[in-house]
């Protein structure tokens, strides 16, 4: 009787082992399943609002990088990358909500938040959550001041700040003696004020005359009255610090008014503004940027070809930022041999990363890796690179 009892128990146990082993629930099978789990990267981006088009272009780069990494076998022995994308509307309060949603999902890192005000609003939250934030679009100098040894060791940036870009731009303008009198138009945000203030301070030191500074709000419907007033002062150029939608609206207003004033500052020479450039509305403009399709490196050529094949349009600054931000996070995960956010943060601080443009960069004590600044110009309705600078 006992023999039959033990035989029955044994047969039951063996059957259970087979069943649970098939389901992957026994202790011995857990590690292999854990290794196969996806690695989550959060993305905070303005999918709606004034920067929605630029956000779409950013996601082109994010998605391409994720697809390439997964197609190559993923990370950490075959784990796939996936993204969780949350709309921040380029708004600080919405960025806080987006950050909380992403933090709750426990990603290995967060890409964001595209807009400077949104990024600054997120920074204290990701610091408390101990999740690295990697940005490649937001350019406010305040991000630099607050990052790394500035107090927030969890915030990293791959693009140059407006302070670095304005240093490069004003140095070029002063050396070439191109513009003497400049009017400034900047949106009333951290990006607009940060860029404008950096430009004005450096321009005055370089001997340029700043004839006016205006801070219209985002989504201003019409710039005609502002442009009329500025044109009466006869500036040699207008320095722009606006997001794409507002900037394009202003440029169209200027074209409708028949104004042919060169632009400088952070005027976008490319992207959605190509229609204005090709119509002659930005002739002799000179501005600084952090990415260009004109950079003749094998990696950049391949990147341009892939984006163009997918979307029938060339990449822009935001596309490059999304692409390289995913890639630098993936490299940090690989070098950390872990998807733990703390270990990935430590790896980011030491990483040497080759950008899609070619140069190898690393994060400094302020967690800034954005050293490459391009001075671009428009001549004969075409864009060219006047200088490529590696800012120290």
mmCIF file with all atom_site columns, C-alpha atoms in Angstrom, residues 205-316:
data_model
loop_
_atom_site.group_PDB
_atom_site.id
_atom_site.type_symbol
_atom_site.label_atom_id
_atom_site.label_alt_id
_atom_site.label_comp_id
_atom_site.label_asym_id
_atom_site.label_entity_id
_atom_site.label_seq_id
_atom_site.pdbx_PDB_ins_code
_atom_site.Cartn_x
_atom_site.Cartn_y
_atom_site.Cartn_z
_atom_site.occupancy
_atom_site.B_iso_or_equiv
_atom_site.pdbx_formal_charge
_atom_site.auth_seq_id
_atom_site.auth_comp_id
_atom_site.auth_asym_id
_atom_site.auth_atom_id
_atom_site.pdbx_PDB_model_num
ATOM 1   C CA . UNK A 1 205 ? 31.033 92.431  -25.817 1.00 0.00 ? 205 UNK A CA 1
ATOM 2   C CA . UNK A 1 206 ? 31.963 91.799  -29.454 1.00 0.00 ? 206 UNK A CA 1
ATOM 3   C CA . UNK A 1 207 ? 30.840 95.292  -30.477 1.00 0.00 ? 207 UNK A CA 1
ATOM 4   C CA . UNK A 1 208 ? 27.533 94.423  -32.169 1.00 0.00 ? 208 UNK A CA 1
ATOM 5   C CA . UNK A 1 209 ? 24.631 96.797  -31.610 1.00 0.00 ? 209 UNK A CA 1
ATOM 6   C CA . UNK A 1 210 ? 21.449 95.161  -30.260 1.00 0.00 ? 210 UNK A CA 1
ATOM 7   C CA . UNK A 1 211 ? 18.662 97.499  -31.399 1.00 0.00 ? 211 UNK A CA 1
ATOM 8   C CA . UNK A 1 212 ? 15.725 95.622  -29.786 1.00 0.00 ? 212 UNK A CA 1
ATOM 9   C CA . UNK A 1 213 ? 14.824 92.455  -27.873 1.00 0.00 ? 213 UNK A CA 1
ATOM 10  C CA . UNK A 1 214 ? 11.279 91.033  -27.973 1.00 0.00 ? 214 UNK A CA 1
ATOM 11  C CA . UNK A 1 215 ? 9.791  87.955  -26.257 1.00 0.00 ? 215 UNK A CA 1
ATOM 12  C CA . UNK A 1 216 ? 6.450  87.085  -27.910 1.00 0.00 ? 216 UNK A CA 1
ATOM 13  C CA . UNK A 1 217 ? 4.622  84.093  -26.377 1.00 0.00 ? 217 UNK A CA 1
ATOM 14  C CA . UNK A 1 218 ? 4.493  80.699  -28.058 1.00 0.00 ? 218 UNK A CA 1
ATOM 15  C CA . UNK A 1 219 ? 1.678  80.246  -30.598 1.00 0.00 ? 219 UNK A CA 1
ATOM 16  C CA . UNK A 1 220 ? 1.563  83.944  -31.481 1.00 0.00 ? 220 UNK A CA 1
ATOM 17  C CA . UNK A 1 221 ? -0.859 83.967  -34.423 1.00 0.00 ? 221 UNK A CA 1
ATOM 18  C CA . UNK A 1 222 ? 0.655  86.878  -36.354 1.00 0.00 ? 222 UNK A CA 1
ATOM 19  C CA . UNK A 1 223 ? 4.021  88.671  -36.246 1.00 0.00 ? 223 UNK A CA 1
ATOM 20  C CA . UNK A 1 224 ? 3.203  91.436  -38.727 1.00 0.00 ? 224 UNK A CA 1
ATOM 21  C CA . UNK A 1 225 ? 3.090  94.327  -36.263 1.00 0.00 ? 225 UNK A CA 1
ATOM 22  C CA . UNK A 1 226 ? 6.295  93.188  -34.544 1.00 0.00 ? 226 UNK A CA 1
ATOM 23  C CA . UNK A 1 227 ? 8.130  92.789  -37.844 1.00 0.00 ? 227 UNK A CA 1
ATOM 24  C CA . UNK A 1 228 ? 6.863  96.178  -39.054 1.00 0.00 ? 228 UNK A CA 1
ATOM 25  C CA . UNK A 1 229 ? 8.270  97.904  -35.982 1.00 0.00 ? 229 UNK A CA 1
ATOM 26  C CA . UNK A 1 230 ? 11.600 96.086  -36.204 1.00 0.00 ? 230 UNK A CA 1
ATOM 27  C CA . UNK A 1 231 ? 11.997 96.753  -39.930 1.00 0.00 ? 231 UNK A CA 1
ATOM 28  C CA . UNK A 1 232 ? 11.781 100.499 -39.283 1.00 0.00 ? 232 UNK A CA 1
ATOM 29  C CA . UNK A 1 233 ? 15.012 100.233 -37.279 1.00 0.00 ? 233 UNK A CA 1
ATOM 30  C CA . UNK A 1 234 ? 16.747 98.780  -40.351 1.00 0.00 ? 234 UNK A CA 1
ATOM 31  C CA . UNK A 1 235 ? 18.669 95.923  -38.670 1.00 0.00 ? 235 UNK A CA 1
ATOM 32  C CA . UNK A 1 236 ? 21.342 94.025  -40.569 1.00 0.00 ? 236 UNK A CA 1
ATOM 33  C CA . UNK A 1 237 ? 19.854 90.785  -39.237 1.00 0.00 ? 237 UNK A CA 1
ATOM 34  C CA . UNK A 1 238 ? 17.211 89.377  -36.903 1.00 0.00 ? 238 UNK A CA 1
ATOM 35  C CA . UNK A 1 239 ? 18.336 86.802  -34.334 1.00 0.00 ? 239 UNK A CA 1
ATOM 36  C CA . UNK A 1 240 ? 15.605 84.173  -33.858 1.00 0.00 ? 240 UNK A CA 1
ATOM 37  C CA . UNK A 1 241 ? 15.114 81.904  -30.843 1.00 0.00 ? 241 UNK A CA 1
ATOM 38  C CA . UNK A 1 242 ? 11.787 80.181  -31.497 1.00 0.00 ? 242 UNK A CA 1
ATOM 39  C CA . UNK A 1 243 ? 10.445 76.669  -31.925 1.00 0.00 ? 243 UNK A CA 1
ATOM 40  C CA . UNK A 1 244 ? 9.824  75.478  -35.460 1.00 0.00 ? 244 UNK A CA 1
ATOM 41  C CA . UNK A 1 245 ? 6.109  76.255  -35.810 1.00 0.00 ? 245 UNK A CA 1
ATOM 42  C CA . UNK A 1 246 ? 6.368  79.816  -34.534 1.00 0.00 ? 246 UNK A CA 1
ATOM 43  C CA . UNK A 1 247 ? 9.572  80.445  -36.447 1.00 0.00 ? 247 UNK A CA 1
ATOM 44  C CA . UNK A 1 248 ? 8.037  79.259  -39.705 1.00 0.00 ? 248 UNK A CA 1
ATOM 45  C CA . UNK A 1 249 ? 4.985  81.438  -39.061 1.00 0.00 ? 249 UNK A CA 1
ATOM 46  C CA . UNK A 1 250 ? 7.211  84.497  -38.526 1.00 0.00 ? 250 UNK A CA 1
ATOM 47  C CA . UNK A 1 251 ? 9.217  83.770  -41.679 1.00 0.00 ? 251 UNK A CA 1
ATOM 48  C CA . UNK A 1 252 ? 6.031  83.453  -43.722 1.00 0.00 ? 252 UNK A CA 1
ATOM 49  C CA . UNK A 1 253 ? 4.777  86.780  -42.345 1.00 0.00 ? 253 UNK A CA 1
ATOM 50  C CA . UNK A 1 254 ? 8.078  88.395  -43.348 1.00 0.00 ? 254 UNK A CA 1
ATOM 51  C CA . UNK A 1 255 ? 7.807  86.951  -46.866 1.00 0.00 ? 255 UNK A CA 1
ATOM 52  C CA . UNK A 1 256 ? 4.236  88.224  -47.199 1.00 0.00 ? 256 UNK A CA 1
ATOM 53  C CA . UNK A 1 257 ? 5.431  91.690  -46.146 1.00 0.00 ? 257 UNK A CA 1
ATOM 54  C CA . UNK A 1 258 ? 8.254  91.615  -48.698 1.00 0.00 ? 258 UNK A CA 1
ATOM 55  C CA . UNK A 1 259 ? 10.957 91.807  -46.014 1.00 0.00 ? 259 UNK A CA 1
ATOM 56  C CA . UNK A 1 260 ? 14.357 90.447  -46.982 1.00 0.00 ? 260 UNK A CA 1
ATOM 57  C CA . UNK A 1 261 ? 16.305 90.657  -43.712 1.00 0.00 ? 261 UNK A CA 1
ATOM 58  C CA . UNK A 1 262 ? 18.932 87.953  -43.012 1.00 0.00 ? 262 UNK A CA 1
ATOM 59  C CA . UNK A 1 263 ? 18.397 85.836  -39.907 1.00 0.00 ? 263 UNK A CA 1
ATOM 60  C CA . UNK A 1 264 ? 20.843 84.666  -37.278 1.00 0.00 ? 264 UNK A CA 1
ATOM 61  C CA . UNK A 1 265 ? 20.791 83.249  -33.734 1.00 0.00 ? 265 UNK A CA 1
ATOM 62  C CA . UNK A 1 266 ? 19.060 79.849  -33.756 1.00 0.00 ? 266 UNK A CA 1
ATOM 63  C CA . UNK A 1 267 ? 17.321 80.370  -37.080 1.00 0.00 ? 267 UNK A CA 1
ATOM 64  C CA . UNK A 1 268 ? 16.818 76.898  -38.549 1.00 0.00 ? 268 UNK A CA 1
ATOM 65  C CA . UNK A 1 269 ? 18.540 76.671  -41.905 1.00 0.00 ? 269 UNK A CA 1
ATOM 66  C CA . UNK A 1 270 ? 16.814 73.577  -43.207 1.00 0.00 ? 270 UNK A CA 1
ATOM 67  C CA . UNK A 1 271 ? 13.932 71.371  -42.126 1.00 0.00 ? 271 UNK A CA 1
ATOM 68  C CA . UNK A 1 272 ? 10.510 73.003  -42.486 1.00 0.00 ? 272 UNK A CA 1
ATOM 69  C CA . UNK A 1 273 ? 12.214 76.311  -43.360 1.00 0.00 ? 273 UNK A CA 1
ATOM 70  C CA . UNK A 1 274 ? 13.559 74.952  -46.668 1.00 0.00 ? 274 UNK A CA 1
ATOM 71  C CA . UNK A 1 275 ? 10.501 76.341  -48.434 1.00 0.00 ? 275 UNK A CA 1
ATOM 72  C CA . UNK A 1 276 ? 11.438 79.840  -47.247 1.00 0.00 ? 276 UNK A CA 1
ATOM 73  C CA . UNK A 1 277 ? 15.114 79.346  -48.148 1.00 0.00 ? 277 UNK A CA 1
ATOM 74  C CA . UNK A 1 278 ? 14.286 78.136  -51.646 1.00 0.00 ? 278 UNK A CA 1
ATOM 75  C CA . UNK A 1 279 ? 11.972 81.120  -52.120 1.00 0.00 ? 279 UNK A CA 1
ATOM 76  C CA . UNK A 1 280 ? 14.806 83.502  -51.205 1.00 0.00 ? 280 UNK A CA 1
ATOM 77  C CA . UNK A 1 281 ? 13.411 84.535  -47.839 1.00 0.00 ? 281 UNK A CA 1
ATOM 78  C CA . UNK A 1 282 ? 16.504 83.602  -45.783 1.00 0.00 ? 282 UNK A CA 1
ATOM 79  C CA . UNK A 1 283 ? 19.286 84.693  -48.115 1.00 0.00 ? 283 UNK A CA 1
ATOM 80  C CA . UNK A 1 284 ? 22.586 85.589  -46.357 1.00 0.00 ? 284 UNK A CA 1
ATOM 81  C CA . UNK A 1 285 ? 21.336 84.160  -43.063 1.00 0.00 ? 285 UNK A CA 1
ATOM 82  C CA . UNK A 1 286 ? 23.936 82.737  -40.664 1.00 0.00 ? 286 UNK A CA 1
ATOM 83  C CA . UNK A 1 287 ? 23.125 80.624  -37.612 1.00 0.00 ? 287 UNK A CA 1
ATOM 84  C CA . UNK A 1 288 ? 24.526 77.907  -35.380 1.00 0.00 ? 288 UNK A CA 1
ATOM 85  C CA . UNK A 1 289 ? 23.175 74.373  -35.208 1.00 0.00 ? 289 UNK A CA 1
ATOM 86  C CA . UNK A 1 290 ? 24.185 71.019  -33.763 1.00 0.00 ? 290 UNK A CA 1
ATOM 87  C CA . UNK A 1 291 ? 23.561 68.721  -36.736 1.00 0.00 ? 291 UNK A CA 1
ATOM 88  C CA . UNK A 1 292 ? 23.731 68.917  -40.513 1.00 0.00 ? 292 UNK A CA 1
ATOM 89  C CA . UNK A 1 293 ? 23.157 66.517  -43.395 1.00 0.00 ? 293 UNK A CA 1
ATOM 90  C CA . UNK A 1 294 ? 26.132 68.245  -45.079 1.00 0.00 ? 294 UNK A CA 1
ATOM 91  C CA . UNK A 1 295 ? 28.626 66.497  -42.777 1.00 0.00 ? 295 UNK A CA 1
ATOM 92  C CA . UNK A 1 296 ? 30.449 64.056  -45.019 1.00 0.00 ? 296 UNK A CA 1
ATOM 93  C CA . UNK A 1 297 ? 31.073 61.041  -42.767 1.00 0.00 ? 297 UNK A CA 1
ATOM 94  C CA . UNK A 1 298 ? 30.209 57.402  -43.602 1.00 0.00 ? 298 UNK A CA 1
ATOM 95  C CA . UNK A 1 299 ? 27.980 57.053  -40.520 1.00 0.00 ? 299 UNK A CA 1
ATOM 96  C CA . UNK A 1 300 ? 26.083 60.251  -41.297 1.00 0.00 ? 300 UNK A CA 1
ATOM 97  C CA . UNK A 1 301 ? 25.597 59.241  -44.937 1.00 0.00 ? 301 UNK A CA 1
ATOM 98  C CA . UNK A 1 302 ? 24.193 55.867  -43.870 1.00 0.00 ? 302 UNK A CA 1
ATOM 99  C CA . UNK A 1 303 ? 21.915 57.541  -41.324 1.00 0.00 ? 303 UNK A CA 1
ATOM 100 C CA . UNK A 1 304 ? 20.596 60.008  -43.904 1.00 0.00 ? 304 UNK A CA 1
ATOM 101 C CA . UNK A 1 305 ? 19.951 57.212  -46.405 1.00 0.00 ? 305 UNK A CA 1
ATOM 102 C CA . UNK A 1 306 ? 17.978 55.127  -43.892 1.00 0.00 ? 306 UNK A CA 1
ATOM 103 C CA . UNK A 1 307 ? 15.823 58.022  -42.674 1.00 0.00 ? 307 UNK A CA 1
ATOM 104 C CA . UNK A 1 308 ? 15.178 59.209  -46.222 1.00 0.00 ? 308 UNK A CA 1
ATOM 105 C CA . UNK A 1 309 ? 14.195 55.711  -47.331 1.00 0.00 ? 309 UNK A CA 1
ATOM 106 C CA . UNK A 1 310 ? 11.725 55.394  -44.446 1.00 0.00 ? 310 UNK A CA 1
ATOM 107 C CA . UNK A 1 311 ? 10.196 58.862  -44.453 1.00 0.00 ? 311 UNK A CA 1
ATOM 108 C CA . UNK A 1 312 ? 11.001 60.396  -47.857 1.00 0.00 ? 312 UNK A CA 1
ATOM 109 C CA . UNK A 1 313 ? 12.565 63.350  -46.023 1.00 0.00 ? 313 UNK A CA 1
ATOM 110 C CA . UNK A 1 314 ? 16.101 63.982  -44.787 1.00 0.00 ? 314 UNK A CA 1
ATOM 111 C CA . UNK A 1 315 ? 16.847 63.931  -41.055 1.00 0.00 ? 315 UNK A CA 1
ATOM 112 C CA . UNK A 1 316 ? 17.005 67.153  -39.062 1.00 0.00 ? 316 UNK A CA 1
#
